[in-house]
Amino acid sequence: MRGNIRVMLPEDTINERINQVAHEISSDYAGKELHLVCILKGGVFFTCELAKRLTVPVSMDFMAVSSYGAGTKSSGVVKITKDLDEPLEGKDVLIVEDIIDSGRTLHYLMEVLKQRHPRSLRLCALLDKPERREKKEVQVAYTCFTIPDEFVVGYGLDYDQKYRNLPYIGVVE
Ligand code: IMP
Ligand code: MG
């Protein structure tokens, strides 16, 4: 199953970059508490690795959305399949997502979450594919890696629910 995966970003490279980004976030939010909103399922590995490295007080909540059917094509429909447990009102919220592709999912989510009156609302993504962006207004405050337009798996990202557990980012060939 792993034979046909080409490694794009090895584990060490990812972890080093998460260290840097966590450092940046910790200094930007110094003196504040940060409420991380992990977007399931793809964001879960990144959220954990990031959270472990943050030095500001952190709380965490989880949300699941579906924007893709089985396979690699967007269905264009975004649906909240699991909502947050906690209100966002007055909190400094950082959404943590695996990848920003067309930007449709996050564009929709940001609009929904803004209506819950967080004190601040920003976005952090492990990967960004800017070439694919349809929703230009989606601002990613923290990006670990900008990647070319290839379908990637691992570190939380799946192809038909498989490969999420790979400790690196790879391309299925
Ligand atoms: P967007 O709405 O097009 O930005 O898509 C965002 C979601 O699509 C991500 O959260 C992923 O779940 C999925 N996705 C987009 N590109 C990839 C990829 O290269 N590999 C795996 N999942 C992807
Ligand atoms: Mg996702």
PDB file of C-alpha atoms and ligand atoms in Angstrom:
ATOM      1  CA  MET A   1       0.000   0.000   0.000  1.00  0.00           C
ATOM      2  CA  ARG A   2       2.891   2.388   0.690  1.00  0.00           C
ATOM      3  CA  GLY A   3       4.902   1.342  -2.348  1.00  0.00           C
ATOM      4  CA  ASN A   4       3.178   3.786  -4.694  1.00  0.00           C
ATOM      5  CA  ILE A   5       3.522   6.923  -2.573  1.00  0.00           C
ATOM      6  CA  ARG A   6       6.141   9.509  -3.502  1.00  0.00           C
ATOM      7  CA  VAL A   7       7.293  11.511  -0.484  1.00  0.00           C
ATOM      8  CA  MET A   8       6.801  15.242  -0.968  1.00  0.00           C
ATOM      9  CA  LEU A   9       7.475  16.425   2.598  1.00  0.00           C
ATOM     10  CA  PRO A  10       9.302  14.109   4.998  1.00  0.00           C
ATOM     11  CA  GLU A  11       8.291  13.902   8.650  1.00  0.00           C
ATOM     12  CA  ASP A  12      11.342  15.803   9.966  1.00  0.00           C
ATOM     13  CA  THR A  13      10.733  18.693   7.594  1.00  0.00           C
ATOM     14  CA  ILE A  14       7.092  18.928   8.664  1.00  0.00           C
ATOM     15  CA  ASN A  15       7.891  18.797  12.355  1.00  0.00           C
ATOM     16  CA  GLU A  16      10.596  21.454  12.078  1.00  0.00           C
ATOM     17  CA  ARG A  17       8.234  23.748  10.246  1.00  0.00           C
ATOM     18  CA  ILE A  18       5.478  23.170  12.827  1.00  0.00           C
ATOM     19  CA  ASN A  19       7.995  24.192  15.517  1.00  0.00           C
ATOM     20  CA  GLN A  20       8.555  27.502  13.712  1.00  0.00           C
ATOM     21  CA  VAL A  21       4.873  28.190  13.142  1.00  0.00           C
ATOM     22  CA  ALA A  22       4.002  27.301  16.751  1.00  0.00           C
ATOM     23  CA  HIS A  23       6.674  29.742  17.893  1.00  0.00           C
ATOM     24  CA  GLU A  24       5.228  32.474  15.688  1.00  0.00           C
ATOM     25  CA  ILE A  25       1.671  31.822  16.911  1.00  0.00           C
ATOM     26  CA  SER A  26       2.808  31.750  20.550  1.00  0.00           C
ATOM     27  CA  SER A  27       4.429  35.158  20.220  1.00  0.00           C
ATOM     28  CA  ASP A  28       1.504  36.643  18.271  1.00  0.00           C
ATOM     29  CA  TYR A  29      -0.935  35.500  20.972  1.00  0.00           C
ATOM     30  CA  ALA A  30       1.329  36.253  23.956  1.00  0.00           C
ATOM     31  CA  GLY A  31      -0.762  37.216  26.980  1.00  0.00           C
ATOM     32  CA  LYS A  32      -3.913  35.728  25.460  1.00  0.00           C
ATOM     33  CA  GLU A  33      -5.616  32.373  25.525  1.00  0.00           C
ATOM     34  CA  LEU A  34      -6.027  30.595  22.238  1.00  0.00           C
ATOM     35  CA  HIS A  35      -9.043  28.500  21.298  1.00  0.00           C
ATOM     36  CA  LEU A  36      -8.089  25.989  18.620  1.00  0.00           C
ATOM     37  CA  VAL A  37     -10.832  24.712  16.350  1.00  0.00           C
ATOM     38  CA  CYS A  38      -9.674  21.539  14.672  1.00  0.00           C
ATOM     39  CA  ILE A  39     -11.383  20.626  11.426  1.00  0.00           C
ATOM     40  CA  LEU A  40     -11.915  16.866  11.418  1.00  0.00           C
ATOM     41  CA  LYS A  41     -10.738  14.542  10.247  1.00  0.00           C
ATOM     42  CA  GLY A  42      -7.818  15.840   8.210  1.00  0.00           C
ATOM     43  CA  GLY A  43      -6.758  18.542  10.662  1.00  0.00           C
ATOM     44  CA  VAL A  44      -6.378  16.241  13.640  1.00  0.00           C
ATOM     45  CA  PHE A  45      -2.711  15.230  13.285  1.00  0.00           C
ATOM     46  CA  PHE A  46      -1.596  18.789  12.584  1.00  0.00           C
ATOM     47  CA  THR A  47      -3.712  20.210  15.423  1.00  0.00           C
ATOM     48  CA  CYS A  48      -2.141  17.843  17.955  1.00  0.00           C
ATOM     49  CA  GLU A  49       1.406  18.522  16.791  1.00  0.00           C
ATOM     50  CA  LEU A  50       0.802  22.265  16.784  1.00  0.00           C
ATOM     51  CA  ALA A  51      -0.973  22.324  20.151  1.00  0.00           C
ATOM     52  CA  LYS A  52       1.870  20.426  21.854  1.00  0.00           C
ATOM     53  CA  ARG A  53       4.299  23.145  20.802  1.00  0.00           C
ATOM     54  CA  LEU A  54       2.253  26.227  21.761  1.00  0.00           C
ATOM     55  CA  THR A  55       3.344  28.060  24.890  1.00  0.00           C
ATOM     56  CA  VAL A  56       0.172  30.134  25.396  1.00  0.00           C
ATOM     57  CA  PRO A  57      -2.803  28.598  27.255  1.00  0.00           C
ATOM     58  CA  VAL A  58      -4.842  26.550  24.800  1.00  0.00           C
ATOM     59  CA  SER A  59      -8.351  25.133  24.681  1.00  0.00           C
ATOM     60  CA  MET A  60      -9.519  22.905  21.866  1.00  0.00           C
ATOM     61  CA  ASP A  61     -12.733  22.057  20.112  1.00  0.00           C
ATOM     62  CA  PHE A  62     -13.543  19.953  17.067  1.00  0.00           C
ATOM     63  CA  MET A  63     -15.782  20.342  14.084  1.00  0.00           C
ATOM     64  CA  ALA A  64     -16.398  18.120  11.087  1.00  0.00           C
ATOM     65  CA  VAL A  65     -17.426  19.312   7.658  1.00  0.00           C
ATOM     66  CA  SER A  66     -17.775  17.450   4.427  1.00  0.00           C
ATOM     67  CA  SER A  67     -16.951  19.120   1.159  1.00  0.00           C
ATOM     68  CA  TYR A  68     -15.676  16.177  -0.835  1.00  0.00           C
ATOM     69  CA  GLY A  69     -17.248  12.895  -1.759  1.00  0.00           C
ATOM     70  CA  ALA A  70     -15.166   9.773  -2.179  1.00  0.00           C
ATOM     71  CA  GLY A  71     -12.156  10.462  -4.378  1.00  0.00           C
ATOM     72  CA  THR A  72     -10.328  13.624  -5.269  1.00  0.00           C
ATOM     73  CA  LYS A  73     -13.038  15.896  -6.711  1.00  0.00           C
ATOM     74  CA  SER A  74     -14.935  18.537  -4.764  1.00  0.00           C
ATOM     75  CA  SER A  75     -18.686  18.070  -4.620  1.00  0.00           C
ATOM     76  CA  GLY A  76     -19.020  21.824  -4.112  1.00  0.00           C
ATOM     77  CA  VAL A  77     -21.334  21.239  -1.157  1.00  0.00           C
ATOM     78  CA  VAL A  78     -20.154  22.086   2.355  1.00  0.00           C
ATOM     79  CA  LYS A  79     -22.038  20.522   5.236  1.00  0.00           C
ATOM     80  CA  ILE A  80     -21.376  20.665   9.000  1.00  0.00           C
ATOM     81  CA  THR A  81     -21.503  17.031  10.086  1.00  0.00           C
ATOM     82  CA  LYS A  82     -20.322  17.649  13.667  1.00  0.00           C
ATOM     83  CA  ASP A  83     -20.657  21.057  15.285  1.00  0.00           C
ATOM     84  CA  LEU A  84     -18.522  22.558  18.062  1.00  0.00           C
ATOM     85  CA  ASP A  85     -19.277  21.749  21.712  1.00  0.00           C
ATOM     86  CA  GLU A  86     -18.367  25.203  23.040  1.00  0.00           C
ATOM     87  CA  PRO A  87     -19.497  28.723  22.126  1.00  0.00           C
ATOM     88  CA  LEU A  88     -16.910  30.989  20.462  1.00  0.00           C
ATOM     89  CA  GLU A  89     -18.134  34.280  21.896  1.00  0.00           C
ATOM     90  CA  GLY A  90     -15.289  36.502  23.105  1.00  0.00           C
ATOM     91  CA  LYS A  91     -12.592  33.946  22.303  1.00  0.00           C
ATOM     92  CA  ASP A  92      -9.439  34.266  20.216  1.00  0.00           C
ATOM     93  CA  VAL A  93     -10.144  31.479  17.766  1.00  0.00           C
ATOM     94  CA  LEU A  94      -7.687  29.816  15.431  1.00  0.00           C
ATOM     95  CA  ILE A  95      -9.140  27.372  12.929  1.00  0.00           C
ATOM     96  CA  VAL A  96      -6.693  24.560  12.220  1.00  0.00           C
ATOM     97  CA  GLU A  97      -7.106  22.817   8.885  1.00  0.00           C
ATOM     98  CA  ASP A  98      -5.084  20.298   6.909  1.00  0.00           C
ATOM     99  CA  ILE A  99      -5.192  21.986   3.505  1.00  0.00           C
ATOM    100  CA  ILE A 100      -6.710  24.969   1.716  1.00  0.00           C
ATOM    101  CA  ASP A 101      -7.491  23.981  -1.837  1.00  0.00           C
ATOM    102  CA  SER A 102     -10.327  25.821  -3.618  1.00  0.00           C
ATOM    103  CA  GLY A 103     -10.972  27.651  -0.334  1.00  0.00           C
ATOM    104  CA  ARG A 104     -14.679  26.857  -0.494  1.00  0.00           C
ATOM    105  CA  THR A 105     -14.805  24.932   2.778  1.00  0.00           C
ATOM    106  CA  LEU A 106     -13.030  27.613   4.757  1.00  0.00           C
ATOM    107  CA  HIS A 107     -14.851  30.473   3.101  1.00  0.00           C
ATOM    108  CA  TYR A 108     -18.112  28.924   4.214  1.00  0.00           C
ATOM    109  CA  LEU A 109     -16.851  28.052   7.696  1.00  0.00           C
ATOM    110  CA  MET A 110     -15.387  31.485   8.386  1.00  0.00           C
ATOM    111  CA  GLU A 111     -18.751  33.057   7.540  1.00  0.00           C
ATOM    112  CA  VAL A 112     -20.604  30.652   9.843  1.00  0.00           C
ATOM    113  CA  LEU A 113     -18.156  31.014  12.728  1.00  0.00           C
ATOM    114  CA  LYS A 114     -17.976  34.830  12.508  1.00  0.00           C
ATOM    115  CA  GLN A 115     -21.661  34.904  13.376  1.00  0.00           C
ATOM    116  CA  ARG A 116     -20.815  33.335  16.746  1.00  0.00           C
ATOM    117  CA  HIS A 117     -18.905  36.526  17.723  1.00  0.00           C
ATOM    118  CA  PRO A 118     -15.396  35.349  18.507  1.00  0.00           C
ATOM    119  CA  ARG A 119     -13.037  38.131  19.640  1.00  0.00           C
ATOM    120  CA  SER A 120     -10.777  37.205  16.759  1.00  0.00           C
ATOM    121  CA  LEU A 121     -10.943  34.532  14.091  1.00  0.00           C
ATOM    122  CA  ARG A 122      -7.948  33.412  12.057  1.00  0.00           C
ATOM    123  CA  LEU A 123      -6.915  30.464  10.006  1.00  0.00           C
ATOM    124  CA  CYS A 124      -3.908  28.150  10.201  1.00  0.00           C
ATOM    125  CA  ALA A 125      -3.254  25.492   7.558  1.00  0.00           C
ATOM    126  CA  LEU A 126      -0.633  22.804   7.246  1.00  0.00           C
ATOM    127  CA  LEU A 127      -0.751  23.037   3.447  1.00  0.00           C
ATOM    128  CA  ASP A 128      -1.911  25.577   0.908  1.00  0.00           C
ATOM    129  CA  LYS A 129      -2.446  25.070  -2.822  1.00  0.00           C
ATOM    130  CA  PRO A 130      -2.871  28.698  -3.925  1.00  0.00           C
ATOM    131  CA  GLU A 131      -3.057  27.768  -7.627  1.00  0.00           C
ATOM    132  CA  ARG A 132      -6.397  26.105  -6.957  1.00  0.00           C
ATOM    133  CA  ARG A 133      -7.991  28.969  -5.037  1.00  0.00           C
ATOM    134  CA  GLU A 134     -11.496  29.988  -6.113  1.00  0.00           C
ATOM    135  CA  LYS A 135     -12.328  31.982  -2.985  1.00  0.00           C
ATOM    136  CA  LYS A 136      -9.629  34.634  -3.069  1.00  0.00           C
ATOM    137  CA  GLU A 137     -10.966  36.328   0.033  1.00  0.00           C
ATOM    138  CA  VAL A 138      -9.905  33.427   2.246  1.00  0.00           C
ATOM    139  CA  GLN A 139      -6.942  34.776   4.248  1.00  0.00           C
ATOM    140  CA  VAL A 140      -4.628  32.165   5.716  1.00  0.00           C
ATOM    141  CA  ALA A 141      -2.803  33.757   8.666  1.00  0.00           C
ATOM    142  CA  TYR A 142      -0.386  30.836   9.127  1.00  0.00           C
ATOM    143  CA  THR A 143       0.645  28.337   6.473  1.00  0.00           C
ATOM    144  CA  CYS A 144       3.285  25.673   7.016  1.00  0.00           C
ATOM    145  CA  PHE A 145       3.854  24.781   3.354  1.00  0.00           C
ATOM    146  CA  THR A 146       2.724  26.067  -0.020  1.00  0.00           C
ATOM    147  CA  ILE A 147       2.546  23.119  -2.406  1.00  0.00           C
ATOM    148  CA  PRO A 148       1.929  22.651  -6.128  1.00  0.00           C
ATOM    149  CA  ASP A 149      -1.380  21.401  -7.503  1.00  0.00           C
ATOM    150  CA  GLU A 150      -1.017  17.700  -6.713  1.00  0.00           C
ATOM    151  CA  PHE A 151      -3.323  15.493  -4.674  1.00  0.00           C
ATOM    152  CA  VAL A 152      -1.506  14.697  -1.433  1.00  0.00           C
ATOM    153  CA  VAL A 153      -2.059  12.232   1.396  1.00  0.00           C
ATOM    154  CA  GLY A 154      -0.678  11.617   4.880  1.00  0.00           C
ATOM    155  CA  TYR A 155      -0.370  13.626   8.089  1.00  0.00           C
ATOM    156  CA  GLY A 156      -4.173  13.539   8.315  1.00  0.00           C
ATOM    157  CA  LEU A 157      -4.985  13.843   4.615  1.00  0.00           C
ATOM    158  CA  ASP A 158      -6.780  10.958   2.962  1.00  0.00           C
ATOM    159  CA  TYR A 159      -7.604   9.422  -0.344  1.00  0.00           C
ATOM    160  CA  ASP A 160     -10.887   7.541   0.122  1.00  0.00           C
ATOM    161  CA  GLN A 161     -10.288   7.563   3.897  1.00  0.00           C
ATOM    162  CA  LYS A 162      -6.916   5.854   3.502  1.00  0.00           C
ATOM    163  CA  TYR A 163      -3.346   7.033   4.161  1.00  0.00           C
ATOM    164  CA  ARG A 164      -4.241   9.533   6.917  1.00  0.00           C
ATOM    165  CA  ASN A 165      -1.802   7.847   9.281  1.00  0.00           C
ATOM    166  CA  LEU A 166       1.286   8.281   7.104  1.00  0.00           C
ATOM    167  CA  PRO A 167       3.746  10.395   9.120  1.00  0.00           C
ATOM    168  CA  TYR A 168       4.776  12.355   5.990  1.00  0.00           C
ATOM    169  CA  ILE A 169       3.044  14.107   3.072  1.00  0.00           C
ATOM    170  CA  GLY A 170       3.108  12.131  -0.146  1.00  0.00           C
ATOM    171  CA  VAL A 171       1.591  11.881  -3.585  1.00  0.00           C
ATOM    172  CA  VAL A 172      -0.294   8.759  -4.676  1.00  0.00           C
ATOM    173  CA  GLU A 173       1.142   7.572  -8.008  1.00  0.00           C
TER     174      GLU A 173
HETATM  175  P1  IMP B   1     -11.439  23.215  -0.397  1.00  0.00           P
HETATM  176  O1  IMP B   1     -12.810  23.475   0.092  1.00  0.00           O
HETATM  177  O2  IMP B   1     -11.406  22.973  -1.879  1.00  0.00           O
HETATM  178  O3  IMP B   1     -10.421  24.237   0.032  1.00  0.00           O
HETATM  179  O4  IMP B   1     -11.027  21.799   0.145  1.00  0.00           O
HETATM  180  C1  IMP B   1     -10.641  21.602   1.421  1.00  0.00           C
HETATM  181  C2  IMP B   1     -10.707  20.136   1.792  1.00  0.00           C
HETATM  182  O5  IMP B   1     -10.559  19.273   0.657  1.00  0.00           O
HETATM  183  C3  IMP B   1      -9.567  19.796   2.703  1.00  0.00           C
HETATM  184  O6  IMP B   1      -9.901  20.019   4.027  1.00  0.00           O
HETATM  185  C4  IMP B   1      -9.340  18.327   2.394  1.00  0.00           C
HETATM  186  O7  IMP B   1     -10.186  17.547   3.183  1.00  0.00           O
HETATM  187  C5  IMP B   1      -9.732  18.168   0.946  1.00  0.00           C
HETATM  188  N1  IMP B   1      -8.557  18.207   0.056  1.00  0.00           N
HETATM  189  C6  IMP B   1      -8.198  19.190  -0.791  1.00  0.00           C
HETATM  190  N2  IMP B   1      -7.053  18.900  -1.429  1.00  0.00           N
HETATM  191  C7  IMP B   1      -6.657  17.698  -0.959  1.00  0.00           C
HETATM  192  C8  IMP B   1      -5.512  16.851  -1.213  1.00  0.00           C
HETATM  193  O8  IMP B   1      -4.595  17.148  -1.999  1.00  0.00           O
HETATM  194  N3  IMP B   1      -5.485  15.676  -0.520  1.00  0.00           N
HETATM  195  C9  IMP B   1      -6.445  15.305   0.363  1.00  0.00           C
HETATM  196  N4  IMP B   1      -7.511  16.060   0.636  1.00  0.00           N
HETATM  197  C10 IMP B   1      -7.622  17.250  -0.009  1.00  0.00           C
HETATM  198 MG    MG B   2     -10.284  18.478   5.554  1.00  0.00          MG
END
